[in-house]
Short mmCIF file of C-alpha atoms in Angstrom, two decimals:
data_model
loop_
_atom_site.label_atom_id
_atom_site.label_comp_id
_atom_site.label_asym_id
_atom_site.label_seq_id
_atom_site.Cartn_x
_atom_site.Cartn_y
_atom_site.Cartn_z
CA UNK A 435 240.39 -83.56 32.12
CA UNK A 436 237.03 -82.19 32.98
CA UNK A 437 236.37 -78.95 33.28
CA UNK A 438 233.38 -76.27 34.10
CA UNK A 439 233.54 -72.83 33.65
CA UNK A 440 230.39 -70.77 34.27
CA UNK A 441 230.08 -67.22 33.42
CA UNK A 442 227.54 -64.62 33.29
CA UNK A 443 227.22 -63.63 36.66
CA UNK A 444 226.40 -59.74 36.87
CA UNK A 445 224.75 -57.12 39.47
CA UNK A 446 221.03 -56.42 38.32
CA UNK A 447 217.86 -55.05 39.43
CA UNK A 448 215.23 -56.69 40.88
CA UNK A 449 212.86 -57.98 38.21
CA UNK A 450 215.72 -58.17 35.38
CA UNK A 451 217.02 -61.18 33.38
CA UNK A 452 220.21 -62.70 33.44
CA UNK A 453 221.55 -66.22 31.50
CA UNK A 454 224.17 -67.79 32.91
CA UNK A 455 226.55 -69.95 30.91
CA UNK A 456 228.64 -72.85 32.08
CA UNK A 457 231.31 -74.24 29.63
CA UNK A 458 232.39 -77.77 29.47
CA UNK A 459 235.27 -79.95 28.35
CA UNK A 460 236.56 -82.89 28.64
CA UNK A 461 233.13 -84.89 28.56
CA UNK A 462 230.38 -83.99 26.48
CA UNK A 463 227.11 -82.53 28.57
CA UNK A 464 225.01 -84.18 26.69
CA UNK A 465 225.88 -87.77 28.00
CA UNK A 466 225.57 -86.85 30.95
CA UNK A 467 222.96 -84.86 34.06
CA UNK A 468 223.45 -81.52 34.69
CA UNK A 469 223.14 -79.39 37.61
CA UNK A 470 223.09 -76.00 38.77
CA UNK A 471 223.60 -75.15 42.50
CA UNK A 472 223.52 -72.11 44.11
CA UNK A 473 225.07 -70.97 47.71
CA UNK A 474 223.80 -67.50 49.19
CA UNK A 475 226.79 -65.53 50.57
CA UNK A 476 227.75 -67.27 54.32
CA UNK A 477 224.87 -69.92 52.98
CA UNK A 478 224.88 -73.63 52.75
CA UNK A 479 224.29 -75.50 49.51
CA UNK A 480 220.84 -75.13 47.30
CA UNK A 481 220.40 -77.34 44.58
CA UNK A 482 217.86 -75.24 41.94
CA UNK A 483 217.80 -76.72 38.38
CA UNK A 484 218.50 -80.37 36.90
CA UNK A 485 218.53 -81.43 33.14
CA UNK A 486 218.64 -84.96 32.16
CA UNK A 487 221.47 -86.62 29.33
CA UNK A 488 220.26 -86.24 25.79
CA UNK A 489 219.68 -90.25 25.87
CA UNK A 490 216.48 -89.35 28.76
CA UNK A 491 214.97 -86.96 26.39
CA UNK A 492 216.43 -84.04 28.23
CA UNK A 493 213.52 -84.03 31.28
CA UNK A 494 214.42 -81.15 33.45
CA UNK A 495 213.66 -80.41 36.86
CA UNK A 496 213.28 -77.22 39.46
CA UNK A 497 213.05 -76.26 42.84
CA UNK A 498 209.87 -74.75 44.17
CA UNK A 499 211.79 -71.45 44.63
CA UNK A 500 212.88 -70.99 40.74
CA UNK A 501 210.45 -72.71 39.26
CA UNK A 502 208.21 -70.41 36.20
CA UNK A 503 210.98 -68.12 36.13
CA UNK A 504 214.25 -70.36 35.78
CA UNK A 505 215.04 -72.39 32.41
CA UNK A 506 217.79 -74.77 32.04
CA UNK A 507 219.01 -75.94 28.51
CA UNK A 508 221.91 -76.95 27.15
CA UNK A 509 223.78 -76.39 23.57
CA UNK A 510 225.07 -79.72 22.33
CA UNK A 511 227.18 -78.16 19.76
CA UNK A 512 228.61 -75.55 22.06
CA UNK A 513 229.02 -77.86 25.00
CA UNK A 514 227.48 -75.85 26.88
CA UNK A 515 224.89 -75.83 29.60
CA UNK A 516 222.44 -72.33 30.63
CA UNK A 517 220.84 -71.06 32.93
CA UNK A 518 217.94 -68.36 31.72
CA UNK A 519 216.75 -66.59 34.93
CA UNK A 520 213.92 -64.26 34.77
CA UNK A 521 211.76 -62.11 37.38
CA UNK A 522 215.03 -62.00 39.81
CA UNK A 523 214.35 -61.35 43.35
CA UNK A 524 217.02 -60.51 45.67
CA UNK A 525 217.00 -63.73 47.23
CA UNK A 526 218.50 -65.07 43.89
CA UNK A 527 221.65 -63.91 45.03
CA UNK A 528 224.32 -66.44 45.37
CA UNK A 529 226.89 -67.74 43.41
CA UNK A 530 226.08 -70.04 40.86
CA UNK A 531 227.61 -73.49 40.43
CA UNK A 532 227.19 -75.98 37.24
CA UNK A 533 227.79 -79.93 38.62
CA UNK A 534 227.60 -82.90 36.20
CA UNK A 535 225.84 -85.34 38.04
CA UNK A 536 227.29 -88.99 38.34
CA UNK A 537 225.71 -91.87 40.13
CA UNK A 538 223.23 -88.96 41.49
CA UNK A 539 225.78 -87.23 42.96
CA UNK A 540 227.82 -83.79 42.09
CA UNK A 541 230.99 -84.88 40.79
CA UNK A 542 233.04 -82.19 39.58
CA UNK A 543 231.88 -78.07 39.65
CA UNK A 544 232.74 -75.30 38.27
CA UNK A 545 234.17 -72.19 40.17
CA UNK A 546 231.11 -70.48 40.32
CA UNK A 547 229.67 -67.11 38.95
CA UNK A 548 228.78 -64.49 41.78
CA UNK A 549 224.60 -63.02 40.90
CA UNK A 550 223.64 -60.11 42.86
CA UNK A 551 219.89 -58.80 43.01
CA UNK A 552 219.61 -55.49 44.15
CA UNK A 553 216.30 -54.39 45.47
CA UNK B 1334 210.16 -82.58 50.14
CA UNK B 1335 213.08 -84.25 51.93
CA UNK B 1336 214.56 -82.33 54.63
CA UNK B 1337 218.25 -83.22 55.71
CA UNK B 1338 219.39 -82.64 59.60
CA UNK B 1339 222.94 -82.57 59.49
CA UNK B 1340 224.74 -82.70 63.01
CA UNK B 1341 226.11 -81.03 65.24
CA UNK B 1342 226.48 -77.83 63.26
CA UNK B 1343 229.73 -77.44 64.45
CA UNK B 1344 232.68 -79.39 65.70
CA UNK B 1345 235.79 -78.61 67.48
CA UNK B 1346 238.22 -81.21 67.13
CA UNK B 1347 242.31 -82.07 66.68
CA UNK B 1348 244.32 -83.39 64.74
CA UNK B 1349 244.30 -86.85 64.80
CA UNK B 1350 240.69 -87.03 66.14
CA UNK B 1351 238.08 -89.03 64.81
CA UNK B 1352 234.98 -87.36 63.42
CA UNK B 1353 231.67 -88.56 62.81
CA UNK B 1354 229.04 -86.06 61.28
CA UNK B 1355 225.79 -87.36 61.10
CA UNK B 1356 222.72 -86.74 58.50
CA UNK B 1357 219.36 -87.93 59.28
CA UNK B 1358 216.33 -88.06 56.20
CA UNK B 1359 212.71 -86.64 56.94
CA UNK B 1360 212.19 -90.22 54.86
CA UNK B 1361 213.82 -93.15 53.32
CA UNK B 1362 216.12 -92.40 50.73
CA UNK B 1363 217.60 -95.51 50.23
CA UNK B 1364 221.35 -95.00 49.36
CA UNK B 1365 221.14 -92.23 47.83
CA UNK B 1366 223.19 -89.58 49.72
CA UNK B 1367 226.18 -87.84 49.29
CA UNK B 1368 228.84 -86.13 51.11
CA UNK B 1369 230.87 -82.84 50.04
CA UNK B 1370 233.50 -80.88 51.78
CA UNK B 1371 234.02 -77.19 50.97
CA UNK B 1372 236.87 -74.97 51.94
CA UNK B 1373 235.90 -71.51 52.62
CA UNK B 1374 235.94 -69.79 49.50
CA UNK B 1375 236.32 -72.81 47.14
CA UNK B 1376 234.30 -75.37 45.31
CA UNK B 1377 232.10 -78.29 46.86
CA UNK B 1378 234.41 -81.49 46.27
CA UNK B 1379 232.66 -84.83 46.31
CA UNK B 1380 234.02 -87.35 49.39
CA UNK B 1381 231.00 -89.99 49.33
CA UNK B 1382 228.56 -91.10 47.05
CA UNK B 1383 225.69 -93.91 47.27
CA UNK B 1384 226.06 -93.07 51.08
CA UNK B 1385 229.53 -95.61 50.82
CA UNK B 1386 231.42 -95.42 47.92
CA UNK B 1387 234.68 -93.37 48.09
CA UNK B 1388 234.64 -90.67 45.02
CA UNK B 1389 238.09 -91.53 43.48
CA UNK B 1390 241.05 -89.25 45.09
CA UNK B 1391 239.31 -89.29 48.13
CA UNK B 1392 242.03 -90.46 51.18
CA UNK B 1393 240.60 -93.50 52.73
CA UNK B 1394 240.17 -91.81 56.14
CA UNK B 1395 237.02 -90.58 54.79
CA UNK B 1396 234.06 -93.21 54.74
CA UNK B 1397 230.16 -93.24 54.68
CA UNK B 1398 227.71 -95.41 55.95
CA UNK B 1399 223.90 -95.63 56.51
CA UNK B 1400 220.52 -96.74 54.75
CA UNK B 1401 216.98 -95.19 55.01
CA UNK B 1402 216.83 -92.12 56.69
CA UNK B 1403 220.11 -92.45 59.03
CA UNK B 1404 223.73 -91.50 57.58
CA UNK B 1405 227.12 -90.99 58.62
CA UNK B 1406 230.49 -89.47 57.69
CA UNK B 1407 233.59 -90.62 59.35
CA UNK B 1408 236.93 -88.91 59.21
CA UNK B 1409 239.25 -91.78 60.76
CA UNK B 1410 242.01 -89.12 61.58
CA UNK B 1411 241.34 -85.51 61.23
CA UNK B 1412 244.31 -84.13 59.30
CA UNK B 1413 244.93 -80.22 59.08
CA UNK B 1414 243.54 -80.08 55.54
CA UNK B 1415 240.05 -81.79 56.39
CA UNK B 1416 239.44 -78.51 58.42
CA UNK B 1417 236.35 -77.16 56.65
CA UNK B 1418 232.03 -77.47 56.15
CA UNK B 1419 230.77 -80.83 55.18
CA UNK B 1420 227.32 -81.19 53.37
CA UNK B 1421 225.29 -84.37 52.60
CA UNK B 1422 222.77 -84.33 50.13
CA UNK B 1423 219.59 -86.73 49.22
CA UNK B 1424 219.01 -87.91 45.55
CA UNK B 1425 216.21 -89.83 46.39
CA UNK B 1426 213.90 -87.76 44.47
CA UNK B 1427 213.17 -84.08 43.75
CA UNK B 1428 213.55 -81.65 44.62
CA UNK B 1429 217.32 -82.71 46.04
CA UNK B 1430 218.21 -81.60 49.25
CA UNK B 1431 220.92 -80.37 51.06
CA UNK B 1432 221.89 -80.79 54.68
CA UNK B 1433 222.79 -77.40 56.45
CA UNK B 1434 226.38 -78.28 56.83
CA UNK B 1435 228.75 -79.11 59.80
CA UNK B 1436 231.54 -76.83 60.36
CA UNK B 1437 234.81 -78.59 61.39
CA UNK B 1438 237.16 -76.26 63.35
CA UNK B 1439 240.40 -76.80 65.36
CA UNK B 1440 239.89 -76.80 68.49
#
């Protein structure tokens, strides 16, 4: 069965550094895209980070609003996919979902890890 | 970047209605678009994918359709569980976008 659990989440200051972590099983995240999406509280859906399957040389893409201070990686022998966020704002402030990405599309999530950014 | 237009925003609707939430692309994405539904306080769970295909353990009275910039979720016959925010999503290239959501309520 697949499963995601992120963790991580936390209440910091504006300016800090958090990494979130999102632990998988029952597939390996290196055969497959990752994701992380984020949803502001009473917020739609924002996609922020994507990293390729080992096999596409791990190419990762951002959005504009996390790019130069976001960094997504993942730890093959941990199965485990990150999230290093840096220079928070209080507009980071969401929870945080990991997806694994199949046919382009989010197929299963975690539950989510709750980041707030106070000012 | 691709902006999605979900609409309407919201819905009011019974059970036993038919549904149809549409998504409309700034540009052509092809078929790639795909639908979630989230409860309030739960996880995004996949309905649609490639704009038609039905995500496995999907009920079949959810279906997609569309090509290019036009798209369209149907829910044949609203049941009381399908009550809940619907987002589409473009994976036509990056960044990937999300629509704004539709919120389906009872009316």
């Amino acid at each position: 069965e697949v499963q995601l659990v992120e963790s991580g989440g936390d209440l910091v200051q504006s300016g800090g550094s958090l990494r979130l972590s999102c632990a998988a099983s029952g597939f390996t995240v290196s055969s497959d895209h990752m994701s992380w999406v984020r949803q502001a509280p009473g917020k739609g859906l924002e996609w922020v980070s994507l990293i390729y399957s080992g096999g596409s040389g791990g190419t990762v893409h951002y959005a504009d609003s996390v790019r130069g201070r976001f960094t997504i990686s993942r730890d093959n022998s941990k199965n485990t996919l990150y999230l290093e966020m840096n220079s928070l704002k209080p507009e980071d402030t969401a929870v945080y979902y990991c997806a694994r990405v199949t046919n382009w599309a989010f197929d299963y999530w975690g539950q989510g890890t709750l980041l707030t950014v106070s000012s | 970047d691709i902006q999605m237009t979900q609409s309407p925003s919201s819905v009011s609707a019974s059970v036993g209605d038919r549904v149809t939430i549409t998504c409309r692309a700034s540009q052509g994405i092809s078929s790639w678009l795909a639908w979630y539904q989230q409860k309030p306080g739960k996880t995004p769970n996949l309905l649609i994918y490639t704009a038609s295909n039905l995500q496995s353990g999907v009920p079949s009275r959810f279906s997609g359709s569309g090509s290019g910039t036009n798209f369209s979720l149907t829910i044949s016959s609203l049941q009381p569980e399908d009550f809940a925010t619907y987002y589409c999503q473009q994976a036509n290239s990056f960044p990937l976008t999300f629509g704004g959501g539709t919120k389906v309520e009872i009316k």
